[in-house]
Amino acid sequence: MSEHAKDSGLTALLEELDREIEGDISLGAILEHFNSRGFGPLLVLPALLVLLPTGAIPGVPTTCALFIGLIAFQLLLGHRTPWLPRRLASFSFEHERLTHGVQRARPWTRRIDRLLKPRLGFMTRGIAYRLIAALAILLAATMVPLELVPFASALPAATLLLLGLGLIGEDGVVILLALAVLLADVVAGLWLVG
């Protein structure tokens, strides 16, 4: 794994976000701080905001979905420096909520970090990278209506988290796991509807 990937494990990303962004956490600050790291952290962090206790704040799942969808769309267009509309960039929540969530999640994130390693690299580069961006747009779009059902946005957020972790760790196996989770979600959804 590259030095970049080693330094960007899930635990390190969360701790860096908690430590280096002062005051309330805004989506604009997340974009500005982590933009140079590629698409992985920009998928992982908003997905985690939905999965952590911050996801219970009304509007957080939809706002994070808009963030992910907009960044992914710009990636598909080939933009190297994504931007956010001012209103979306200014969306924020209390730093204390993040600190609490990071502390609770740390034992789990450390376990996840130990599992990440470079495998099936072709799944994290080239055309696969663009396909992941397209999939992220679709998943983000499902999060918006799912916010109306308590905790339902966690399903696409979990898939987005795995996709982002796969990109960060250059781990194609985790990308495949994300696709398996997505397939299971689709099958379960069709079964519930039918």
XYZ file of N, CA, C and O in Angstrom:
776
model
N 0.840 -1.188 0.000
C 0.000 0.000 0.000
C 0.876 1.240 0.000
O 1.909 1.276 0.647
N 0.476 2.266 -0.712
C 1.250 3.493 -0.764
C 1.212 4.198 0.576
O 0.353 3.958 1.398
N 2.189 5.100 0.786
C 2.201 5.880 2.023
C 0.897 6.658 2.162
O 0.349 6.780 3.240
N 0.412 7.166 1.030
C -0.845 7.918 1.036
C -1.971 7.061 1.594
O -2.748 7.490 2.432
N -2.060 5.800 1.128
C -3.130 4.921 1.583
C -2.958 4.564 3.047
O -3.912 4.490 3.800
N -1.695 4.330 3.477
C -1.456 3.983 4.868
C -1.921 5.089 5.798
O -2.462 4.846 6.858
N -1.665 6.329 5.416
C -1.991 7.461 6.264
C -3.462 7.821 6.219
O -3.894 8.707 6.929
N -4.230 7.158 5.361
C -5.621 7.550 5.158
C -6.587 6.445 5.540
O -7.642 6.324 4.953
N -6.217 5.603 6.512
C -7.155 4.615 7.006
C -8.368 5.310 7.600
O -8.363 6.517 7.864
N -9.404 4.554 7.834
C -10.647 5.119 8.331
C -10.451 5.815 9.673
O -10.920 6.937 9.885
N -9.738 5.169 10.583
C -9.496 5.776 11.899
C -8.729 7.080 11.753
O -9.086 8.093 12.369
N -7.687 7.070 10.920
C -6.879 8.278 10.732
C -7.710 9.408 10.119
O -7.582 10.567 10.518
N -8.572 9.083 9.167
C -9.420 10.111 8.550
C -10.342 10.764 9.571
O -10.469 11.990 9.627
N -10.996 9.925 10.389
C -11.921 10.461 11.375
C -11.201 11.285 12.433
O -11.660 12.358 12.824
N -10.058 10.779 12.886
C -9.311 11.508 13.910
C -8.786 12.828 13.363
O -8.774 13.843 14.065
N -8.364 12.823 12.105
C -7.880 14.058 11.486
C -9.016 15.067 11.351
O -8.847 16.259 11.631
N -10.177 14.597 10.937
C -11.338 15.479 10.819
C -11.681 16.084 12.176
O -11.906 17.292 12.298
N -11.678 15.256 13.200
C -12.012 15.711 14.551
C -10.964 16.685 15.091
O -11.298 17.671 15.741
N -9.710 16.431 14.784
C -8.607 17.211 15.351
C -8.354 18.519 14.604
O -8.095 19.551 15.213
N -8.430 18.487 13.280
C -7.922 19.616 12.498
C -8.974 20.610 12.027
O -8.639 21.712 11.630
N -10.241 20.231 12.043
C -11.279 21.190 11.674
C -11.881 21.726 12.958
O -12.475 20.975 13.731
N -11.710 23.008 13.192
C -12.167 23.621 14.437
C -13.592 24.131 14.294
O -14.041 24.475 13.210
N -14.277 24.199 15.416
C -15.649 24.684 15.412
C -16.589 23.673 14.785
O -16.279 22.481 14.691
N -17.757 24.139 14.367
C -18.727 23.243 13.744
C -18.149 22.651 12.466
O -17.342 23.270 11.786
N -18.560 21.426 12.147
C -18.065 20.723 10.969
C -18.991 21.036 9.795
O -20.181 20.731 9.833
N -18.443 21.648 8.762
C -19.247 21.948 7.573
C -18.797 21.066 6.410
O -17.650 20.596 6.377
N -19.693 20.849 5.462
C -19.338 20.063 4.279
C -18.268 20.782 3.459
O -17.410 20.148 2.853
N -18.315 22.103 3.448
C -17.285 22.868 2.743
C -15.909 22.643 3.344
O -14.919 22.504 2.618
N -15.835 22.566 4.682
C -14.552 22.322 5.345
C -14.038 20.919 5.036
O -12.837 20.714 4.828
N -14.946 19.945 4.987
C -14.550 18.573 4.639
C -13.977 18.542 3.229
O -12.916 17.960 2.985
N -14.670 19.182 2.289
C -14.193 19.211 0.906
C -12.830 19.893 0.805
O -11.908 19.369 0.176
N -12.700 21.031 1.442
C -11.452 21.785 1.368
C -10.284 21.013 1.974
O -9.190 20.984 1.422
N -10.537 20.337 3.094
C -9.457 19.651 3.799
C -9.040 18.354 3.109
O -7.857 18.019 3.083
N -10.009 17.610 2.566
C -9.705 16.264 2.056
C -9.704 16.158 0.536
O -9.456 15.082 -0.009
N -9.950 17.247 -0.175
C -10.042 17.219 -1.627
C -8.796 16.642 -2.290
O -8.879 15.913 -3.276
N -7.616 16.956 -1.754
C -6.370 16.506 -2.373
C -6.153 14.999 -2.214
O -5.261 14.433 -2.828
N -6.955 14.336 -1.412
C -6.783 12.901 -1.162
C -7.515 12.030 -2.162
O -7.467 10.816 -2.074
N -8.274 12.622 -3.081
C -9.009 11.817 -4.045
C -10.458 11.607 -3.614
O -10.938 12.190 -2.632
N -11.121 10.751 -4.343
C -12.555 10.547 -4.173
C -12.899 9.700 -2.950
O -13.968 9.853 -2.362
N -11.996 8.805 -2.535
C -12.271 7.890 -1.423
C -12.738 8.589 -0.158
O -13.841 8.314 0.341
N -11.930 9.513 0.403
C -12.366 10.199 1.626
C -13.642 11.015 1.442
O -14.431 11.153 2.376
N -13.857 11.537 0.238
C -15.056 12.336 -0.007
C -16.309 11.469 -0.115
O -17.427 11.977 -0.055
N -16.126 10.159 -0.275
C -17.236 9.210 -0.171
C -17.402 8.747 1.270
O -18.508 8.684 1.795
N -16.277 8.408 1.898
C -16.300 7.812 3.236
C -16.877 8.761 4.279
O -17.745 8.377 5.066
N -16.390 9.993 4.316
C -16.772 10.886 5.409
C -18.264 11.230 5.422
O -18.911 11.099 6.463
N -18.875 11.634 4.299
C -20.320 11.888 4.369
C -21.132 10.614 4.618
O -22.165 10.656 5.289
N -20.663 9.477 4.074
C -21.373 8.215 4.350
C -21.336 7.906 5.845
O -22.335 7.473 6.432
N -20.183 8.140 6.471
C -20.068 7.916 7.911
C -20.945 8.869 8.704
O -21.494 8.483 9.739
N -21.072 10.099 8.235
C -21.941 11.048 8.938
C -23.374 10.534 8.987
O -24.107 10.792 9.939
N -23.775 9.778 7.957
C -25.112 9.192 7.935
C -25.183 7.985 8.872
O -26.192 7.766 9.544
N -24.099 7.214 8.958
C -24.102 5.995 9.773
C -23.876 6.258 11.262
O -24.356 5.497 12.095
N -23.151 7.327 11.589
C -22.895 7.679 12.989
C -24.137 8.363 13.576
O -25.086 8.634 12.847
N -24.128 8.671 14.881
C -25.293 9.349 15.483
C -25.677 10.658 14.783
O -26.831 11.073 14.851
N -24.736 11.281 14.085
C -25.062 12.508 13.352
C -26.124 12.251 12.287
O -26.839 13.169 11.887
N -26.248 11.023 11.828
C -27.238 10.683 10.804
C -28.676 10.810 11.288
O -29.609 10.822 10.485
N -28.864 10.901 12.609
C -30.212 11.063 13.156
C -30.681 12.510 13.100
O -31.859 12.791 13.327
N -29.770 13.439 12.792
C -30.147 14.848 12.684
C -30.953 15.022 11.395
O -30.489 14.640 10.317
N -32.150 15.578 11.491
C -32.961 15.758 10.268
C -32.195 16.550 9.207
O -31.576 17.566 9.497
N -32.226 16.033 7.997
C -31.568 16.707 6.879
C -30.151 16.228 6.601
O -29.631 16.442 5.513
N -29.508 15.557 7.564
C -28.123 15.115 7.351
C -28.027 14.091 6.219
O -27.184 14.240 5.327
N -28.866 13.031 6.199
C -28.751 12.080 5.086
C -28.936 12.722 3.720
O -28.171 12.462 2.789
N -29.941 13.583 3.585
C -30.189 14.226 2.293
C -29.040 15.147 1.911
O -28.587 15.159 0.755
N -28.549 15.923 2.863
C -27.453 16.844 2.575
C -26.188 16.089 2.194
O -25.489 16.472 1.250
N -25.889 15.001 2.909
C -24.715 14.191 2.573
C -24.879 13.540 1.202
O -23.915 13.415 0.447
N -26.114 13.136 0.883
C -26.381 12.551 -0.434
C -26.134 13.579 -1.538
O -25.545 13.257 -2.577
N -26.568 14.813 -1.321
C -26.333 15.867 -2.305
C -24.832 16.119 -2.477
O -24.348 16.299 -3.595
N -24.104 16.124 -1.372
C -22.645 16.304 -1.407
C -21.997 15.200 -2.257
O -21.238 15.473 -3.183
N -22.339 13.953 -1.944
C -21.749 12.810 -2.656
C -22.115 12.858 -4.139
O -21.259 12.691 -5.008
N -23.397 13.085 -4.424
C -23.847 13.106 -5.814
C -23.174 14.197 -6.624
O -22.748 13.966 -7.760
N -23.041 15.373 -6.046
C -22.433 16.494 -6.765
C -20.943 16.267 -7.010
O -20.434 16.494 -8.121
N -20.240 15.772 -5.996
C -18.805 15.503 -6.153
C -18.588 14.388 -7.180
O -17.719 14.476 -8.051
N -19.403 13.321 -7.092
C -19.264 12.196 -8.025
C -19.562 12.637 -9.460
O -18.882 12.214 -10.401
N -20.565 13.485 -9.632
C -20.907 13.975 -10.966
C -19.750 14.785 -11.556
O -19.397 14.636 -12.729
N -19.139 15.613 -10.740
C -18.000 16.404 -11.214
C -16.817 15.512 -11.563
O -16.083 15.779 -12.526
N -16.638 14.431 -10.797
C -15.576 13.471 -11.113
C -15.832 12.836 -12.476
O -14.922 12.697 -13.292
N -17.088 12.470 -12.738
C -17.437 11.885 -14.037
C -17.147 12.857 -15.177
O -16.768 12.446 -16.270
N -17.326 14.148 -14.928
C -17.065 15.162 -15.956
C -15.577 15.467 -16.111
O -15.183 16.226 -16.990
N -14.763 14.877 -15.228
C -13.320 15.077 -15.322
C -12.790 16.280 -14.568
O -11.624 16.645 -14.738
N -13.597 16.892 -13.713
C -13.128 18.035 -12.926
C -12.098 17.577 -11.892
O -12.324 16.618 -11.183
N -11.012 18.273 -11.805
C -9.978 17.923 -10.827
C -10.194 18.609 -9.487
O -9.715 18.149 -8.463
N -10.896 19.732 -9.498
C -11.149 20.469 -8.262
C -12.651 20.655 -8.106
O -13.234 21.585 -8.668
N -13.311 19.770 -7.359
C -14.756 19.888 -7.211
C -15.139 21.109 -6.373
O -14.355 21.609 -5.576
N -16.354 21.574 -6.565
C -16.865 22.709 -5.805
C -18.261 22.365 -5.302
O -18.894 21.422 -5.780
N -18.722 23.128 -4.343
C -20.070 22.972 -3.806
C -20.781 24.322 -3.837
O -20.150 25.353 -3.617
N -22.084 24.326 -4.070
C -22.831 25.570 -3.910
C -22.691 26.068 -2.467
O -22.568 25.263 -1.542
N -22.709 27.376 -2.289
C -22.459 27.966 -0.970
C -23.388 27.400 0.103
O -22.964 27.097 1.220
N -24.660 27.232 -0.236
C -25.619 26.750 0.780
C -25.286 25.333 1.239
O -25.374 25.016 2.425
N -24.918 24.473 0.306
C -24.545 23.105 0.666
C -23.217 23.096 1.429
O -23.070 22.381 2.421
N -22.267 23.892 0.988
C -20.956 23.957 1.659
C -21.080 24.456 3.090
O -20.304 24.058 3.962
N -22.075 25.296 3.363
C -22.209 25.868 4.705
C -22.977 24.970 5.663
O -23.037 25.248 6.857
N -23.564 23.870 5.169
C -24.291 22.958 6.061
C -23.319 22.406 7.092
O -22.265 21.872 6.753
N -23.677 22.524 8.367
C -22.747 22.088 9.420
C -23.501 21.476 10.590
O -24.723 21.589 10.692
N -22.739 20.840 11.474
C -23.280 20.283 12.709
C -22.223 20.458 13.791
O -21.056 20.730 13.508
N -22.633 20.279 15.034
C -21.739 20.529 16.161
C -20.558 19.576 16.170
O -20.706 18.372 15.963
N -19.396 20.124 16.433
C -18.170 19.339 16.503
C -18.273 18.256 17.587
O -17.752 17.154 17.428
N -18.960 18.588 18.651
C -19.101 17.643 19.770
C -19.754 16.339 19.343
O -19.389 15.259 19.808
N -20.718 16.431 18.434
C -21.375 15.207 17.936
C -20.380 14.314 17.196
O -20.411 13.093 17.313
N -19.520 14.948 16.401
C -18.502 14.178 15.679
C -17.539 13.527 16.657
O -17.230 12.341 16.532
N -17.054 14.287 17.628
C -16.104 13.751 18.612
C -16.694 12.535 19.311
O -16.023 11.504 19.459
N -17.945 12.645 19.714
C -18.621 11.526 20.386
C -18.716 10.311 19.459
O -18.441 9.179 19.852
N -19.098 10.554 18.198
C -19.209 9.456 17.229
C -17.875 8.796 16.939
O -17.785 7.569 16.836
N -16.807 9.589 16.824
C -15.469 9.048 16.565
C -15.023 8.161 17.724
O -14.486 7.072 17.518
N -15.264 8.612 18.944
C -14.870 7.823 20.111
C -15.603 6.492 20.158
O -15.003 5.451 20.450
N -16.892 6.520 19.855
C -17.672 5.280 19.874
C -17.277 4.338 18.744
O -17.316 3.114 18.895
N -16.915 4.904 17.587
C -16.617 4.078 16.408
C -15.178 3.576 16.376
O -14.876 2.625 15.638
N -14.276 4.172 17.154
C -12.842 3.871 17.043
C -12.508 2.367 17.128
O -11.733 1.875 16.304
N -13.066 1.603 18.079
C -12.724 0.168 18.099
C -13.082 -0.543 16.793
O -12.356 -1.428 16.334
N -14.180 -0.137 16.187
C -14.619 -0.765 14.932
C -13.779 -0.288 13.757
O -13.424 -1.089 12.889
N -13.468 0.996 13.727
C -12.694 1.508 12.597
C -11.285 0.921 12.591
O -10.724 0.677 11.527
N -10.726 0.672 13.762
C -9.385 0.060 13.818
C -9.418 -1.361 13.261
O -8.484 -1.787 12.585
N -10.489 -2.086 13.541
C -10.622 -3.441 12.981
C -10.726 -3.378 11.457
O -10.128 -4.190 10.751
N -11.514 -2.429 10.975
C -11.670 -2.265 9.525
C -10.330 -1.928 8.881
O -9.969 -2.486 7.840
N -9.577 -1.019 9.500
C -8.271 -0.621 8.955
C -7.330 -1.813 8.802
O -6.563 -1.883 7.838
N -7.396 -2.747 9.733
C -6.506 -3.930 9.662
C -6.844 -4.837 8.480
O -5.993 -5.589 8.008
N -8.081 -4.777 8.017
C -8.513 -5.631 6.907
C -8.157 -5.052 5.535
O -8.092 -5.786 4.553
N -7.947 -3.723 5.466
C -7.663 -3.079 4.181
C -6.238 -3.348 3.731
O -5.298 -3.166 4.496
N -6.076 -3.797 2.494
C -4.746 -3.937 1.896
C -4.890 -3.938 0.382
O -5.958 -4.250 -0.144
N -3.835 -3.557 -0.320
C -3.938 -3.487 -1.786
C -4.193 -4.855 -2.410
O -3.387 -5.765 -2.243
N -5.328 -4.992 -3.072
C -5.694 -6.231 -3.771
C -6.546 -5.850 -4.971
O -7.338 -4.914 -4.895
N -6.433 -6.594 -6.048
C -7.239 -6.352 -7.247
C -7.284 -4.863 -7.591
O -8.345 -4.256 -7.729
N -6.103 -4.283 -7.749
C -5.967 -2.849 -7.970
C -6.752 -2.315 -9.151
O -7.156 -1.147 -9.142
N -6.989 -3.144 -10.175
C -7.736 -2.686 -11.347
C -9.153 -2.256 -10.975
O -9.789 -1.502 -11.708
N -9.656 -2.699 -9.815
C -11.002 -2.336 -9.361
C -11.055 -0.920 -8.783
O -12.134 -0.420 -8.481
N -9.894 -0.289 -8.606
C -9.863 1.034 -7.968
C -9.283 2.111 -8.877
O -9.091 3.241 -8.432
N -9.009 1.766 -10.141
C -8.370 2.733 -11.049
C -9.075 2.748 -12.404
O -9.876 1.877 -12.717
N -8.701 3.732 -13.213
C -9.155 3.794 -14.598
C -10.668 3.855 -14.729
O -11.346 4.605 -14.033
N -11.187 3.025 -15.620
C -12.627 3.033 -15.894
C -13.419 2.616 -14.659
O -14.536 3.088 -14.431
N -12.848 1.733 -13.827
C -13.541 1.298 -12.612
C -13.799 2.485 -11.684
O -14.854 2.581 -11.048
N -12.835 3.407 -11.638
C -12.966 4.610 -10.807
C -14.181 5.427 -11.249
O -14.985 5.882 -10.428
N -14.337 5.578 -12.581
C -15.479 6.322 -13.121
C -16.799 5.574 -12.863
O -17.823 6.180 -12.584
N -16.761 4.247 -12.972
C -17.967 3.458 -12.713
C -18.389 3.571 -11.250
O -19.586 3.621 -10.934
N -17.404 3.622 -10.351
C -17.707 3.809 -8.932
C -18.369 5.171 -8.726
O -19.325 5.304 -7.961
N -17.887 6.190 -9.422
C -18.502 7.523 -9.325
C -19.956 7.479 -9.795
O -20.841 8.071 -9.164
N -20.210 6.776 -10.911
C -21.582 6.671 -11.418
C -22.474 5.933 -10.418
O -23.619 6.343 -10.167
N -21.958 4.865 -9.833
C -22.708 4.113 -8.829
C -22.967 4.981 -7.597
O -24.056 4.932 -7.003
N -21.995 5.788 -7.218
C -22.161 6.685 -6.063
C -23.299 7.673 -6.302
O -24.069 7.982 -5.383
N -23.436 8.154 -7.531
C -24.532 9.078 -7.856
C -25.878 8.380 -7.663
O -26.805 8.932 -7.062
N -25.983 7.145 -8.148
C -27.234 6.392 -8.008
C -27.563 6.121 -6.540
O -28.705 6.272 -6.096
N -26.544 5.712 -5.775
C -26.765 5.431 -4.353
C -27.156 6.694 -3.600
O -28.050 6.673 -2.745
N -26.496 7.801 -3.909
C -26.826 9.071 -3.257
C -28.269 9.465 -3.564
O -28.988 9.965 -2.690
N -28.696 9.224 -4.795
C -30.075 9.567 -5.181
C -31.092 8.771 -4.371
O -32.173 9.277 -4.054
N -30.763 7.531 -4.002
C -31.705 6.726 -3.210
C -31.767 7.182 -1.753
O -32.767 6.948 -1.073
N -30.695 7.826 -1.274
C -30.667 8.252 0.123
C -31.698 9.342 0.412
O -32.213 9.428 1.523
N -31.982 10.175 -0.567
C -32.895 11.307 -0.342
C -34.293 10.824 0.035
O -34.797 11.187 1.102
N -34.974 9.984 -0.773
C -36.303 9.531 -0.348
C -36.259 8.592 0.858
O -37.199 8.553 1.650
N -35.147 7.856 1.012
C -35.053 6.926 2.138
C -34.948 7.630 3.484
O -35.209 7.022 4.519
N -34.592 8.916 3.477
C -34.521 9.633 4.756
C -35.884 9.672 5.444
O -35.973 9.801 6.658
N -36.958 9.555 4.670
C -38.310 9.582 5.247
C -38.584 8.355 6.117
O -39.473 8.376 6.965
N -37.823 7.274 5.897
C -37.960 6.059 6.697
C -36.788 6.028 7.681
O -35.634 6.077 7.253
N -37.050 5.965 8.982
C -35.961 6.012 9.959
C -34.861 4.981 9.668
O -35.140 3.803 9.465
N -33.648 5.459 9.628
C -32.430 4.659 9.457
C -32.301 3.972 8.097
O -31.344 3.245 7.864
N -33.257 4.163 7.182
C -33.191 3.493 5.876
C -32.034 4.023 5.029
O -31.469 3.283 4.222
N -31.650 5.266 5.213
C -30.527 5.830 4.450
C -29.208 5.141 4.788
O -28.233 5.273 4.048
N -29.194 4.415 5.900
C -27.969 3.710 6.290
C -27.601 2.619 5.284
O -26.418 2.286 5.139
N -28.578 2.068 4.567
C -28.278 0.990 3.613
C -27.401 1.477 2.454
O -26.321 0.933 2.235
N -27.821 2.507 1.704
C -26.912 2.993 0.658
C -25.651 3.631 1.245
O -24.582 3.556 0.635
N -25.750 4.223 2.437
C -24.566 4.832 3.059
C -23.508 3.770 3.365
O -22.307 4.011 3.204
N -23.940 2.579 3.779
C -22.986 1.497 4.069
C -22.260 1.064 2.792
O -21.052 0.814 2.811
N -22.994 0.993 1.684
C -22.367 0.630 0.413
C -21.383 1.713 -0.019
O -20.268 1.423 -0.468
N -21.780 2.982 0.125
C -20.881 4.093 -0.210
C -19.633 4.083 0.667
O -18.527 4.347 0.185
N -19.803 3.753 1.940
C -18.655 3.666 2.842
C -17.670 2.606 2.354
O -16.461 2.851 2.290
N -18.187 1.440 1.980
C -17.308 0.366 1.488
C -16.618 0.765 0.186
O -15.431 0.482 -0.001
N -17.347 1.412 -0.717
C -16.723 1.867 -1.963
C -15.583 2.839 -1.670
O -14.495 2.737 -2.243
N -15.826 3.778 -0.776
C -14.795 4.745 -0.413
C -13.596 4.093 0.255
O -12.448 4.438 -0.038
N -13.857 3.128 1.139
C -12.755 2.421 1.803
C -11.926 1.638 0.788
O -10.698 1.574 0.894
N -12.605 1.034 -0.177
C -11.880 0.316 -1.223
C -10.953 1.235 -1.999
O -9.820 0.869 -2.318
N -11.428 2.443 -2.290
C -10.590 3.415 -3.003
C -9.425 3.883 -2.135
O -8.295 3.980 -2.597
N -9.689 4.172 -0.863
C -8.633 4.628 0.041
C -7.552 3.568 0.201
O -6.360 3.860 0.149
N -7.981 2.320 0.426
C -7.030 1.233 0.661
C -6.545 0.558 -0.606
O -5.789 -0.409 -0.533
N -6.985 1.057 -1.783
C -6.637 0.431 -3.057
C -6.969 -1.060 -3.018
O -6.215 -1.911 -3.482
N -8.147 -1.354 -2.421
C -8.548 -2.724 -2.136
C -9.776 -3.105 -2.962
O -10.912 -2.792 -2.611
N -9.529 -3.788 -4.080
C -10.610 -4.211 -4.954
C -11.534 -5.221 -4.317
O -12.713 -5.311 -4.686
N -11.040 -5.984 -3.338
C -11.896 -6.953 -2.642
C -13.003 -6.217 -1.881
O -14.153 -6.655 -1.847
N -12.665 -5.080 -1.280
C -13.671 -4.293 -0.561
C -14.677 -3.694 -1.550
O -15.869 -3.607 -1.254
N -14.214 -3.317 -2.744
C -15.135 -2.837 -3.786
C -16.116 -3.953 -4.145
O -17.326 -3.721 -4.258
N -15.615 -5.171 -4.306
C -16.492 -6.311 -4.612
C -17.465 -6.564 -3.463
O -18.633 -6.893 -3.694
N -16.996 -6.410 -2.220
C -17.879 -6.565 -1.061
C -18.991 -5.518 -1.102
O -20.156 -5.812 -0.831
N -18.646 -4.283 -1.476
C -19.645 -3.222 -1.597
C -20.699 -3.600 -2.638
O -21.901 -3.394 -2.424
N -20.256 -4.168 -3.761
C -21.202 -4.572 -4.806
C -22.094 -5.711 -4.322
O -23.290 -5.757 -4.649
N -21.531 -6.623 -3.516
C -22.329 -7.718 -2.951
C -23.376 -7.180 -1.985
O -24.529 -7.628 -1.978
N -22.985 -6.207 -1.159
C -23.937 -5.577 -0.228
C -25.047 -4.883 -1.006
O -26.233 -4.995 -0.665
N -24.673 -4.197 -2.070
C -25.664 -3.513 -2.903
C -26.644 -4.518 -3.505
O -27.858 -4.307 -3.486
N -26.122 -5.617 -4.021
C -26.982 -6.641 -4.614
C -27.933 -7.211 -3.564
O -29.127 -7.397 -3.824
N -27.418 -7.465 -2.353
C -28.271 -7.984 -1.279
C -29.361 -6.981 -0.921
O -30.516 -7.368 -0.688
N -29.017 -5.693 -0.900
C -30.010 -4.652 -0.611
C -31.104 -4.629 -1.675
O -32.289 -4.504 -1.361
N -30.703 -4.737 -2.940
C -31.667 -4.713 -4.047
C -32.587 -5.916 -3.954
O -33.819 -5.794 -4.072
N -32.020 -7.099 -3.718
C -32.828 -8.314 -3.608
C -33.799 -8.222 -2.439
O -34.982 -8.546 -2.560
N -33.304 -7.737 -1.292
C -34.178 -7.592 -0.108
C -35.290 -6.589 -0.383
O -36.453 -6.815 -0.017
N -34.942 -5.474 -1.067
C -35.954 -4.474 -1.399
C -37.021 -5.017 -2.323
O -38.215 -4.785 -2.121
N -36.587 -5.779 -3.350
C -37.556 -6.370 -4.278
C -38.440 -7.393 -3.570
O -39.633 -7.507 -3.846
N -37.860 -8.146 -2.635
C -38.624 -9.133 -1.891
C -39.679 -8.457 -1.010
O -40.820 -8.901 -0.920
N -39.297 -7.341 -0.364
C -40.236 -6.614 0.492
C -41.367 -5.996 -0.323
O -42.531 -5.996 0.104
N -41.025 -5.479 -1.509
C -42.036 -4.853 -2.364
C -42.965 -5.913 -2.949
O -44.168 -5.700 -3.050
N -42.371 -7.031 -3.351
C -43.145 -8.084 -3.999
C -43.817 -8.945 -2.990
O -44.854 -9.480 -3.073
